[in-house]
Structure formats: C-alpha cells, structure tokens
Tab-separated table of C-alpha atoms in Angstrom:
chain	number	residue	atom	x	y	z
A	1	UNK	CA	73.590	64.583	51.295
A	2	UNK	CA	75.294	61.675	51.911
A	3	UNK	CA	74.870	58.492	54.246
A	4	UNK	CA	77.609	58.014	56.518
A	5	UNK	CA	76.795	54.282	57.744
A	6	UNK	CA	78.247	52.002	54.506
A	7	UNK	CA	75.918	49.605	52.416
A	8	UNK	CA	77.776	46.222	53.120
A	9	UNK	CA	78.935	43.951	50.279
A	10	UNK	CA	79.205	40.034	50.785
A	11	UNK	CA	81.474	38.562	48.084
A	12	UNK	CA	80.933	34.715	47.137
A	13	UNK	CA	84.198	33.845	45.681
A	14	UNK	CA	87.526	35.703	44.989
A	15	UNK	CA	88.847	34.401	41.951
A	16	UNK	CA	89.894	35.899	38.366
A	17	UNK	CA	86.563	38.052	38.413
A	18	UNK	CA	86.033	38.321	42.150
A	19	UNK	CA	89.602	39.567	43.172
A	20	UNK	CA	89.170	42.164	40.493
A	21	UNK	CA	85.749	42.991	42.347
A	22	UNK	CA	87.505	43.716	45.760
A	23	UNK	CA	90.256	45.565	44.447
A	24	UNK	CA	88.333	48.199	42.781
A	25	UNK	CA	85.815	48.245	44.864
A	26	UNK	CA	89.054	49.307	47.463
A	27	UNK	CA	90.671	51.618	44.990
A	28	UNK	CA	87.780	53.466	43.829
A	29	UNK	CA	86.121	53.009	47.194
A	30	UNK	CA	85.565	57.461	47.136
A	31	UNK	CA	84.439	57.133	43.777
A	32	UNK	CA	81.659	54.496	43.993
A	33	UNK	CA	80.325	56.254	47.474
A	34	UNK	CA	80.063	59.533	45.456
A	35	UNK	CA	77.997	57.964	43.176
A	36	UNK	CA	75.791	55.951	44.709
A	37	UNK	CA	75.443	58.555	47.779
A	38	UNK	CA	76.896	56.617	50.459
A	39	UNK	CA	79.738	53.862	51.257
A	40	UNK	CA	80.410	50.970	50.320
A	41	UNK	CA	82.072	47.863	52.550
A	42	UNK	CA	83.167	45.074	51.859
A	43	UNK	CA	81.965	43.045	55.320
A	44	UNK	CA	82.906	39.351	53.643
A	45	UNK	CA	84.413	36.971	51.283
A	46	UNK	CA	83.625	33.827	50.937
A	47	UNK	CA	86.411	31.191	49.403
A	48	UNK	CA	87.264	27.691	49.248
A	49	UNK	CA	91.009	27.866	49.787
A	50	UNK	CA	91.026	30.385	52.793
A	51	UNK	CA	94.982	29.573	53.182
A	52	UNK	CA	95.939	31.604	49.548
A	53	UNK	CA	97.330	34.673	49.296
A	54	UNK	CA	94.738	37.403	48.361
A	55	UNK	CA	96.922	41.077	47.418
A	56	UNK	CA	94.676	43.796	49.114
A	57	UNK	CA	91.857	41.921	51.076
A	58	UNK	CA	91.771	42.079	54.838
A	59	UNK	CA	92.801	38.531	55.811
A	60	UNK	CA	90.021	38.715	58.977
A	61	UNK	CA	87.297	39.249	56.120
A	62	UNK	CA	88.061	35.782	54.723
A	63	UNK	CA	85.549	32.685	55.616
A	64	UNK	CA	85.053	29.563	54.491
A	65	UNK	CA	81.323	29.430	55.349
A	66	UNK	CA	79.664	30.889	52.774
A	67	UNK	CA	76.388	30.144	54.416
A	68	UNK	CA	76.998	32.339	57.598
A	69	UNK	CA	78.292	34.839	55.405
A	70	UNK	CA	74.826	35.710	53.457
A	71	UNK	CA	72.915	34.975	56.621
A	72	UNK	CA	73.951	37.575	58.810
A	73	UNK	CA	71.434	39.923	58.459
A	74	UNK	CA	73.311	43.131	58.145
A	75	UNK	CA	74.846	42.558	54.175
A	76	UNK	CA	73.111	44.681	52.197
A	77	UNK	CA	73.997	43.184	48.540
A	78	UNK	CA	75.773	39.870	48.024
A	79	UNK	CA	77.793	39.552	44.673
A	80	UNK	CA	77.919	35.443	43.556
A	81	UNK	CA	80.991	35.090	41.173
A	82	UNK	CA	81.590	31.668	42.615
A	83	UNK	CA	79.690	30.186	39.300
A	84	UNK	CA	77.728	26.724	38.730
A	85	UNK	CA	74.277	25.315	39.792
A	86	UNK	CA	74.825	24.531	43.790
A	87	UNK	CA	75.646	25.651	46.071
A	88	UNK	CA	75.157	29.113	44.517
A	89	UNK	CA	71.217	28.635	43.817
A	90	UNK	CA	71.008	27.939	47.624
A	91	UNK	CA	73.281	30.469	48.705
A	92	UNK	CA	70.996	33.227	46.275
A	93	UNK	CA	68.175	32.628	47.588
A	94	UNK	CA	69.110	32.157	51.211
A	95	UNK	CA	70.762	35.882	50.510
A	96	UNK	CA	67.104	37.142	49.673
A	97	UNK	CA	65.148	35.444	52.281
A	98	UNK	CA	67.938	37.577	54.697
A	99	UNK	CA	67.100	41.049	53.141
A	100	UNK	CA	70.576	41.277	50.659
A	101	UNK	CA	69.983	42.016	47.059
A	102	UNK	CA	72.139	40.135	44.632
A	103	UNK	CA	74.102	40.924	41.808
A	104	UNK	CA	75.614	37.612	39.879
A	105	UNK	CA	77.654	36.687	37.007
A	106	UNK	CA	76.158	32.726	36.964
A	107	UNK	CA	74.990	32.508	33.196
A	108	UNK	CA	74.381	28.440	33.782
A	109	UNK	CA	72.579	28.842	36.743
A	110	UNK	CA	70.081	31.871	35.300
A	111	UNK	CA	69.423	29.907	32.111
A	112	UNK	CA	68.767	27.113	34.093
A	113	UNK	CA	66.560	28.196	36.974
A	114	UNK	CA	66.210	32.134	36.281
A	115	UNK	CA	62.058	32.194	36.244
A	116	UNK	CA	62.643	30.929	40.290
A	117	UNK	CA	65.382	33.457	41.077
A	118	UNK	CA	63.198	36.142	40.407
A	119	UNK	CA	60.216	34.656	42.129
A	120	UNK	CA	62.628	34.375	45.146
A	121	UNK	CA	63.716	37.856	44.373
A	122	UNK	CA	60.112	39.058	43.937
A	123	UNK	CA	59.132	37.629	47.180
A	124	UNK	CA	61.636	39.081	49.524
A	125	UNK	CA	61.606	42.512	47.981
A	126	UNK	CA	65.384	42.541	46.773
A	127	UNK	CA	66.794	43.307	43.259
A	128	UNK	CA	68.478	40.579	41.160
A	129	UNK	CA	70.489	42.072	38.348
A	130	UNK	CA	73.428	40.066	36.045
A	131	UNK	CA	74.833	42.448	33.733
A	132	UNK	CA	78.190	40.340	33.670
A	133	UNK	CA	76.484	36.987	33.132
A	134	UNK	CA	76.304	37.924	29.021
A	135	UNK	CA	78.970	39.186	27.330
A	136	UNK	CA	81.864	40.437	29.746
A	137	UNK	CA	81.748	44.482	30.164
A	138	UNK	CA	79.270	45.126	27.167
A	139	UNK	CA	76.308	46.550	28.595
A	140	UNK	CA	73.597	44.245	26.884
A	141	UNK	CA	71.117	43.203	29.584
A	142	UNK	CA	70.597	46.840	31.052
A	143	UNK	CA	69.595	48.242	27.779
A	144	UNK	CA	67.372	45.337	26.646
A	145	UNK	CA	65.809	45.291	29.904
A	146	UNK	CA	65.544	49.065	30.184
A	147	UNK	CA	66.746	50.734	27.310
A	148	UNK	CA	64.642	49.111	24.929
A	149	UNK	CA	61.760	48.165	27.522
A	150	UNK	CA	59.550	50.002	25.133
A	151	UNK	CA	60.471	48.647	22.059
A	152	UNK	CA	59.681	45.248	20.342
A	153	UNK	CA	63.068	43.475	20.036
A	154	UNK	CA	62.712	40.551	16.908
A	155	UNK	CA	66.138	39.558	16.440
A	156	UNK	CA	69.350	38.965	18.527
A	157	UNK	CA	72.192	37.701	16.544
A	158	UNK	CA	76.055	38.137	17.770
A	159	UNK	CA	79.477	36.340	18.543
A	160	UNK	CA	78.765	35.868	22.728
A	161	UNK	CA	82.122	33.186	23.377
A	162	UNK	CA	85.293	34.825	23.222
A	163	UNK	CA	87.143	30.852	23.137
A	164	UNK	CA	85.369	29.732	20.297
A	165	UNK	CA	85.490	33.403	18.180
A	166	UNK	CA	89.623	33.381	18.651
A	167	UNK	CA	90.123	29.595	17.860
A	168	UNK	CA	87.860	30.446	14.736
A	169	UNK	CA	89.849	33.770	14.204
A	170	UNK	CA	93.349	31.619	14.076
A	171	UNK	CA	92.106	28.784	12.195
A	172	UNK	CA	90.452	31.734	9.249
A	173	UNK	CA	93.373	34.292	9.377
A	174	UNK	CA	96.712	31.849	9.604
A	175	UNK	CA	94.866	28.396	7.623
A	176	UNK	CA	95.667	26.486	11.651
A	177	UNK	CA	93.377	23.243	12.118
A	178	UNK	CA	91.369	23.029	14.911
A	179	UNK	CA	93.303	21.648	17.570
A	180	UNK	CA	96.647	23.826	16.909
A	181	UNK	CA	93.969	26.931	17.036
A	182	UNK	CA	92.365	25.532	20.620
A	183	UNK	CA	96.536	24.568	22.311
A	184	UNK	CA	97.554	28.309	20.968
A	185	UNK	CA	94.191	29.747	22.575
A	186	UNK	CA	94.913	27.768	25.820
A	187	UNK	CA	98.611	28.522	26.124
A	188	UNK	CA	97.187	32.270	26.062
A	189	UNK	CA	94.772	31.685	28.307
A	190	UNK	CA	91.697	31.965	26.024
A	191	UNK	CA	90.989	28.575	26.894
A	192	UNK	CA	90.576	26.284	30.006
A	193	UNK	CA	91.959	23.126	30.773
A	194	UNK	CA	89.152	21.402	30.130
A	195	UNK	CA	87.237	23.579	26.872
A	196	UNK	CA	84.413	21.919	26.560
A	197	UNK	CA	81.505	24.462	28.260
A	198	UNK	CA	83.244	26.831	25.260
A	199	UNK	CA	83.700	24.675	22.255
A	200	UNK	CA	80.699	22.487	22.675
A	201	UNK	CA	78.335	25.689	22.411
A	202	UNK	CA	77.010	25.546	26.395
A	203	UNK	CA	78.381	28.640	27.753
A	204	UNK	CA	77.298	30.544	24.313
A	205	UNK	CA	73.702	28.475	25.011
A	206	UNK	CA	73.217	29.856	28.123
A	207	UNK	CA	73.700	33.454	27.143
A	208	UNK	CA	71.118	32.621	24.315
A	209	UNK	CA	68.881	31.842	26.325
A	210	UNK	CA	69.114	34.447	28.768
A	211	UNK	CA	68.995	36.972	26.171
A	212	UNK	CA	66.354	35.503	24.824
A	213	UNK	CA	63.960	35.616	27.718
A	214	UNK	CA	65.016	39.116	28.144
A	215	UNK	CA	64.182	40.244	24.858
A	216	UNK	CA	61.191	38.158	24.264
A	217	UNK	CA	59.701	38.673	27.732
A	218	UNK	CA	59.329	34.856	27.711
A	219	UNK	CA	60.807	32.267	29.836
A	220	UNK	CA	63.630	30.347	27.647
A	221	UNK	CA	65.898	27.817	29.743
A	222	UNK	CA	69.307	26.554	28.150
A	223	UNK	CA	67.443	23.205	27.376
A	224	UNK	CA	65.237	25.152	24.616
A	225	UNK	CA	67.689	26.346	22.666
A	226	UNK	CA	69.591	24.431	20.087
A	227	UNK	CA	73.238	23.992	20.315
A	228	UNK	CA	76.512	22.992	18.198
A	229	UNK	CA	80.111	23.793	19.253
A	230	UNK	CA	82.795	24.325	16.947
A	231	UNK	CA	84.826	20.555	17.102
A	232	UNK	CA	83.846	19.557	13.874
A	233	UNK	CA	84.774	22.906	11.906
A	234	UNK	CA	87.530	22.092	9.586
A	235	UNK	CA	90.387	24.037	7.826
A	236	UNK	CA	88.541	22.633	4.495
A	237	UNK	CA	85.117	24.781	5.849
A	238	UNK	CA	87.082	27.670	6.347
A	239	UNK	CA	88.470	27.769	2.995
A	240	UNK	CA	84.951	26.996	1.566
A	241	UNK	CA	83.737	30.065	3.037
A	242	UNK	CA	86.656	32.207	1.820
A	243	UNK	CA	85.502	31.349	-1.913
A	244	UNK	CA	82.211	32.345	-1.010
A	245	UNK	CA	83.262	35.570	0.186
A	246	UNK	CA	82.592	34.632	4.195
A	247	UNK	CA	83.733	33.843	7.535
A	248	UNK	CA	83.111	30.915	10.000
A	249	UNK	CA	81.284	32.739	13.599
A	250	UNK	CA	79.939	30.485	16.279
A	251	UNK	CA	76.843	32.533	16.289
A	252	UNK	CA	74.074	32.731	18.978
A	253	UNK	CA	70.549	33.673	17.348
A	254	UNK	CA	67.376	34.454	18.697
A	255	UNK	CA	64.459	35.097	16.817
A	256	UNK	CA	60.959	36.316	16.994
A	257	UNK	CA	58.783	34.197	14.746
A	258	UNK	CA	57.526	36.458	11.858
A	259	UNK	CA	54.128	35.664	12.824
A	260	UNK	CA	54.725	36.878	16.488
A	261	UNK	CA	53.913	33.432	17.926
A	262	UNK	CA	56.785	32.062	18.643
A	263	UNK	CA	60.565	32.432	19.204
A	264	UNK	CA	63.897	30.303	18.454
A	265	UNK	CA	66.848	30.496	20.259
A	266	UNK	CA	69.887	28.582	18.697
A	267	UNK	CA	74.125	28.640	18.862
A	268	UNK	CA	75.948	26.963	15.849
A	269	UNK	CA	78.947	27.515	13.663
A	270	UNK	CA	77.515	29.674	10.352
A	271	UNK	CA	79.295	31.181	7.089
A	272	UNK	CA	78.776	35.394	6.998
A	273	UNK	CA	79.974	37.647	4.636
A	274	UNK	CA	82.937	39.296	5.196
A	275	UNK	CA	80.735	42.404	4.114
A	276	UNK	CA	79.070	41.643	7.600
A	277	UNK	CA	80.029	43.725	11.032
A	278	UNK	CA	80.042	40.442	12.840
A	279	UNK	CA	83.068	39.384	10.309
A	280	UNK	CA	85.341	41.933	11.531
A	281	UNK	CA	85.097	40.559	14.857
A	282	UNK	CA	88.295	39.616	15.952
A	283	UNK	CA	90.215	36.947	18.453
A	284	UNK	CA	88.719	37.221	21.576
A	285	UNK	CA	85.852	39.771	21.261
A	286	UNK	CA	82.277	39.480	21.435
A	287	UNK	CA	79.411	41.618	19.525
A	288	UNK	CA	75.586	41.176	19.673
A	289	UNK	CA	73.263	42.774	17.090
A	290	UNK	CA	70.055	43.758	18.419
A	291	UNK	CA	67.476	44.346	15.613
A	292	UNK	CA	64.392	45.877	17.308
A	293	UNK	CA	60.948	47.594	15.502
A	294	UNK	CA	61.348	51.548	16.397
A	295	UNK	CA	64.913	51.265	17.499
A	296	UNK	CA	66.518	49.672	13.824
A	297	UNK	CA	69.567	47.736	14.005
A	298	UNK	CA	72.016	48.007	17.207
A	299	UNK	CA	76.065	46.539	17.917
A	300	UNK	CA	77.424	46.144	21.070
A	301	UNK	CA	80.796	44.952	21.140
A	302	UNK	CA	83.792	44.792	23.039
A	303	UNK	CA	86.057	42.463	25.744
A	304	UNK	CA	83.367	39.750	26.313
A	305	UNK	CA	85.303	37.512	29.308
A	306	UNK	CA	88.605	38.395	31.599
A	307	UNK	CA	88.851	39.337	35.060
A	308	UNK	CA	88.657	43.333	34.607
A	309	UNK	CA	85.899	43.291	31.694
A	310	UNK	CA	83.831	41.675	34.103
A	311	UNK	CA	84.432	42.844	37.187
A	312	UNK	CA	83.002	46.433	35.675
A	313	UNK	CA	79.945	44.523	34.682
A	314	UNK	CA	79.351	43.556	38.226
A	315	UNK	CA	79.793	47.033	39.740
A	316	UNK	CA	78.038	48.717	37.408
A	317	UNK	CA	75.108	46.384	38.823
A	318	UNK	CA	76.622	47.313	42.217
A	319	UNK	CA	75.845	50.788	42.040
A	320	UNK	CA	72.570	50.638	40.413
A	321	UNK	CA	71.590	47.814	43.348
A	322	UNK	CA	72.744	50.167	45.842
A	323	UNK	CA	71.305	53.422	44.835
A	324	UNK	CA	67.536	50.648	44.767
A	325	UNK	CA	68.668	50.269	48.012
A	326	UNK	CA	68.998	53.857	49.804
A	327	UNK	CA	65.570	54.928	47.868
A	328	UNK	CA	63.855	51.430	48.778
A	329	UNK	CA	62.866	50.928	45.654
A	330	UNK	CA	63.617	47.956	43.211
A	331	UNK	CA	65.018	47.420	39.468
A	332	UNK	CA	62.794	45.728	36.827
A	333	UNK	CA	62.033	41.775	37.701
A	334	UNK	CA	61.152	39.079	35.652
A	335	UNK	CA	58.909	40.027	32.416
A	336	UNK	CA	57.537	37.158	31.117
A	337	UNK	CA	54.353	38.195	30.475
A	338	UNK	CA	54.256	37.018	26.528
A	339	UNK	CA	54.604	33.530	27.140
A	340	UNK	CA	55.400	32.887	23.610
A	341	UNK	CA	56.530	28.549	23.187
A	342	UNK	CA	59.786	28.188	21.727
A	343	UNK	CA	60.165	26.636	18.568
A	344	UNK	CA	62.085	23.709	17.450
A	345	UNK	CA	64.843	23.386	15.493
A	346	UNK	CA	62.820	21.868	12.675
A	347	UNK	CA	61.079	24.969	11.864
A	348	UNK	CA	64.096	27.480	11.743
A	349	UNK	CA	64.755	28.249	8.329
A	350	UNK	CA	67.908	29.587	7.108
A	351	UNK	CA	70.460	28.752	4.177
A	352	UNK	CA	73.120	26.189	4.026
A	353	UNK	CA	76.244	25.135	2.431
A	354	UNK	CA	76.584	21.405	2.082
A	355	UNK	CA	80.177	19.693	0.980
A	356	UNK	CA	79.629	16.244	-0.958
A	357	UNK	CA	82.254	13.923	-1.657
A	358	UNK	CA	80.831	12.181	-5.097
A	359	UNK	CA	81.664	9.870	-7.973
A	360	UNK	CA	83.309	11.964	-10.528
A	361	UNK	CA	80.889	10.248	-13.376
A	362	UNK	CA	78.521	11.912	-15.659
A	363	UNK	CA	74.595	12.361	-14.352
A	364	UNK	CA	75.453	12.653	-10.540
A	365	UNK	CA	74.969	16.546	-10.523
A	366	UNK	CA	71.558	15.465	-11.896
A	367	UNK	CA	71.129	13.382	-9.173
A	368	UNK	CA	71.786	15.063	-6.287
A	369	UNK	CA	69.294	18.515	-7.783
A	370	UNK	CA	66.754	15.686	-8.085
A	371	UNK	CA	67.201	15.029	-4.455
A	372	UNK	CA	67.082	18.650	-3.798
A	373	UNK	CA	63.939	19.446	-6.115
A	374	UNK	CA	61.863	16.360	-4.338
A	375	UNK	CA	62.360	17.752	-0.881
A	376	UNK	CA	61.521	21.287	-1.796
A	377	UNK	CA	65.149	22.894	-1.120
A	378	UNK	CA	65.792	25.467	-3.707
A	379	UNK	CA	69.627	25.470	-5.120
A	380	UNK	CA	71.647	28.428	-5.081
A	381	UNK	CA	74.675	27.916	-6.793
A	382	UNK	CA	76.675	24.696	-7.109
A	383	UNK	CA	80.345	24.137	-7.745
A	384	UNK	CA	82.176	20.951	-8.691
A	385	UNK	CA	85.450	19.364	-8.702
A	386	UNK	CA	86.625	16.030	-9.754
A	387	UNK	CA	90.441	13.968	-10.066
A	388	UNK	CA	90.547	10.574	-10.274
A	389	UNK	CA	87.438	9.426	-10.093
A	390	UNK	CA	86.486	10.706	-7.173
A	391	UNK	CA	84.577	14.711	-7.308
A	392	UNK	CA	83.758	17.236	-4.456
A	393	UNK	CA	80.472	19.008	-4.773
A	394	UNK	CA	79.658	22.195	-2.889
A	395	UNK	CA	76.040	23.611	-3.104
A	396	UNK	CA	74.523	26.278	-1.535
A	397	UNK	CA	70.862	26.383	-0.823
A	398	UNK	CA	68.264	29.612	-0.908
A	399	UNK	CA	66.716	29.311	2.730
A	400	UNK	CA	65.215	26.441	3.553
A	401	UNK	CA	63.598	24.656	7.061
A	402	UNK	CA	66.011	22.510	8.605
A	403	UNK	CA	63.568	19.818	9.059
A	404	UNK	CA	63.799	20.115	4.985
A	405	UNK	CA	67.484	20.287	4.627
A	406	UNK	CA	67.738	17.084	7.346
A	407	UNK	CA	65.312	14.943	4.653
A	408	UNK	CA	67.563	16.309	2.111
A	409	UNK	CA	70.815	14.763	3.179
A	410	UNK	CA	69.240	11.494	4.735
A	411	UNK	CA	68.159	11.026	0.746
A	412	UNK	CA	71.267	12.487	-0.448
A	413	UNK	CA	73.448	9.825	1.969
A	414	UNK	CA	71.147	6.179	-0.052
A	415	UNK	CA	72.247	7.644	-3.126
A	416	UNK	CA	75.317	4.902	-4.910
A	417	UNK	CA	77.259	7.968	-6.513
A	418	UNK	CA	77.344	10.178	-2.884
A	419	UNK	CA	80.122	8.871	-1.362
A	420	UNK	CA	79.938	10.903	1.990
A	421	UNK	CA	78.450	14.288	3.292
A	422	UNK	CA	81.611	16.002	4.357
A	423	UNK	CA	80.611	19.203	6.041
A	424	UNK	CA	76.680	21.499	6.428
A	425	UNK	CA	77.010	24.868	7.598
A	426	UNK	CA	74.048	27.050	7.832
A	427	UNK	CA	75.361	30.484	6.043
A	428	UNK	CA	73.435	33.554	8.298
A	429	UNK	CA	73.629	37.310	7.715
A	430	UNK	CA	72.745	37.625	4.692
C-alpha cells in the first residue's frame, strides 16, 4: 500500500544539474511515487540569484536562505548540487543534525572531508549516498559499495574527466595542439571558462580518491593521491604513441599493493594500446575498469558529466534514500575498517616512454643505456633519429619505480650530449 503524506525534498541549488533534478522529479512525479511507495515533494530550493527565470518550478518554493531551508524540520532528504567546500559542508551536516538524509553530487568536498560526513551521517541516523559525485550517470559507487561488498576489489583504472578525454580525443584523431583542442571543447561546452579543476587533474583527483576509499575500505583524501593534468601533452606525444601502437588517456588509477599493505591512488596522462577498451573511449565519455578477485575484470562506461546524465545519478540515490526512509532503515556508511596507508608516488611502478633531444654523435646511445643500467631501469626498445647534428631519442622502459625513473633523468639531464628531456609518459594497460 501506499503512503499518501509525500517524503519532502529540499534542493540546494538549481543549476545545469539541479534544474534537471526538479523537472523530472515533476514529470515523472507518478513514476518515482510508484516506486518508492509514496510521494515525493519538492518543499524547497535554495539559489543564489532568486530573481532568474526557472521553467517549471513554483516561484513561492524559491529562497535565498539556504540555511532555513534544511532546518525546518519537516524535509525528509536534502539533495546538495550547489558544489564546493562551504557553505555546503555546513549546510550537510546542519541537514543531518535536523533529521533529512542527503544525497550529493560534491566530489571536492567528499574527497576532502568524506570520513566526517559519514560520522555526521552516522550520528544522526540519516543516509548519505553520492552516486553522481563519480562519473555522471554510470552507476559506479552503488555497485562497489554494494555490488561488490563481498568481493576484494585490487585495481580501479578508467577515463573519469570527460574535458580532458575530448581535448585528448581531438588533439589524437584530427593532429590539433593543445590549446585549439581545449577553445573547440569550450566553444562546445565541454569546457568552462576557467578549465583548470579539469585539465590540471583535480576534479579527476577527487573521484580517485573517492573511489579509492570505496574500494579499499580505507580513508583516501584528494591530498593522497598523485596528480598531473594534461597542459603539457603535446601533438609530438601523441604522435609518439601512434608509432607505438597507443593512445594518450588522462587516466585515474588505484591500486591495491600486491602485498595487500598498501594502496596508491594516482591521475596522469599515460600511453595505452589501442588494443585496450579504454582506447576506444571517445570525446566526452568516461569508463572505469574495476578488476576485483572473484568478480574478474568489469567496464562501466557511458555520459560521465551534463545536466541529464547526472541528474539520473541523483535520483537514483533519491529513491533508494527514500525507500531507507519509509522502512527506517539506513544504506551502507563509511567502511574503513582496513586502514591500509597510502603509498607514495615513489613506490608506484609502471613503464615509461621518455623523449630525448641528443647530440647526433657516435657513443651517446651508449651513454644514455649506461645511465639506464646504473639506476636499475631495464630498456625496452629504443629508437633514434638524427639531422644536423642534433638527434631525438625515444626509449621505452620495462616497468620500473618512479622514484627509479626520477634518478634516471636527473642523471640523464648532467650528461654534455643530452641536450633536453622533451616529454615522460608513463605507458599503462599493458
């Protein structure tokens, strides 16, 4: 049977994502009552520009005091699309300590201060789910939290930034530089005014790190994991990895140690086959591999950012919150019960593709394996090519520490005949 009197919904912004969020929740209003077994209202919305224009919300449900809004005692589940650290940290937990649940799409402020969320969560008895924090509408935090809740997860690898994988997309599939690949990507609205969050590797950080925790069931903030956007990604690295057979992915990778001791959690530019699913993964998509011990290898892919894509994220967190809610029950908190350090940088190992601009003179291919040999980086193959005095040499490394490969090119860098290291890229997927 079901409830007459409506769950109410507080909404904490009413942008791209949140306007999406009222609308269907108004257009598929029978729908989402069916299946959760009883109404849904939308009692609030808080914005900052209360004077715009919003196509199918009540104007009387608009406020500008966001504070009041998640304070009233009778809001059931408050959905935070409004993004960033503060206010929406405060407004969270000041949701929980009022008896609302909360279902968010903040990735910066869970990999930042997640672990006290979830206490705050934990304390007042409310649920705290963020399906549309990672990866858009791909359901990836449901079935690592629940799904594979059973399972030991070792590996998360994928393409989580939808910016960075079209501007890499352009630059591999129509030979574009950099910055004509980032102005065609913003006059499409791939990009934002201001980029950097996407290009500079934090946004795909942050989802590294929350998936991380997740799978881990360790506590991994965005300042463990190692980052490096895309800027310095040239049409000459592109081309390199064509030779070799690959594509250029800004990557997020985390890793269980092999000894079970420790984890990594990392987002860089990396070379992968074009044998690789991850290679097919065009313009603005996302995919995440998930490679787990009973469960094998998994892909999720599909529309990792837009308005729509996540909007479905957040009610599909809406529902489950609100069916908790009429059974009084709770989702799955925080596990962290592993408590496994993460590791540095230093000790990922990996291999790499390093570009050399050299003397074109007999004996400095000698001198550069030397370098190699004395550090303890094994040599995969090696290509040269020289004009007028001057030579490029590529070499490609069998895997190697990064601590190893750093004391490689700091020797590499005193020697007379190395003119200049012009691009590393770590080659993954292999």
């Amino acid at each position: 049977m079901m409830r007459t009197r409506p769950l109410k919904v507080a909404l904490l912004g009413c942008g791209v994502v949140g306007s999406e969020v009222a609308r269907i929740m108004t257009t598929h209003a029978d729908d989402l009552a069916a299946r959760i077994g009883a109404p849904v209202e939308l009692a609030g919305v808080a914005v900052r520009r209360p004077s715009k224009v919003r196509e199918g919300i009540d104007p009387a449900l608009i406020t500008t005091d966001a504070t009041a809004l998640v304070k009233r005692g009778d809001i059931d589940v408050v959905i935070e699309v409004i993004g960033g650290i503060e206010p929406a940290r405060t407004l969270i937990t000041t949701a929980f300590e009022h008896g609302a649940s909360v279902v968010s799409a903040n990735k910066a402020l869970l990999a930042e201060d997640g672990a006290a969320l979830y206490a705050a969560a934990e304390q007042h008895g409310r649920d705290l789910y963020y399906e549309a924090a990672v990866a858009g509408a791909i359901p990836l935090v449901r079935p690592l939290r629940e799904s594979l809740a059973g399972d030991k997860v070792n590996r998360v690898l994928g393409i989580v930034n939808g910016t960075t994988n079209f501007i890499l997309d352009k630059m591999d599939t129509s030979g574009a530089g950099y910055s004509e690949a980032l102005d065609e990507a913003t006059a499409l609205g791939y990009a934002e005014a201001d980029p950097t969050a996407d290009v500079e590797g934090f946004d795909a950080a942050a989802k590294a790190a929350i998936l991380a925790g997740i799978a881990f069931h360790t506590r991994v903030r965005i300042g463990d994991v190692h980052r490096e956007g895309i800027t310095e990604v040239t049409a000459a690295d592109i081309a390199s990895a064509r030779r070799m057979g690959c594509t250029v992915k800004l990557l997020a990778i985390c890793e269980r140690a092999a000894d079970g001791q420790s984890v990594t959690a990392r987002v860089h530019p990396a070379m992968i086959p074009l044998s690789h699913p991850l290679a097919s993964v065009r313009e603005a998509y996302n995919a995440v591999f998930v490679e787990a011990e009973a469960a094998g290898q998994l892909m999720f892919y599909g529309p990792g950012a837009g308005g729509s894509p996540t909007a479905s994220a957040v009610l599909g967190d809406l529902v489950a919150v609100c069916r908790n809610k009429l059974n009084e029950a709770t989702g799955p908190g925080e596990s962290a019960y592993t408590r496994l350090p993460v590791s540095p940088m230093g000790d990922v190992v990996t291999r790499y593709h390093i570009s050399l601009d050299v003397a074109d003179k007999p004996g400095v291919l000698a001198q550069v394996a030397t370098v190699f040999a004395e550090k303890g980086v094994s040599i995969d193959t090696v290509r040269q090519q020289g004009k007028d005095g001057e030579a490029s040499l590529v070499v490609v490394t069998h895997r190697a520490s990064d601590a190893a490969l750093s004391a490689t090119v700091e020797a590499l860098r005193k020697l007379d005949t190395v003119r200049g290291v012009a691009s590393i890229m770590r080659v993954e997927g292999e």
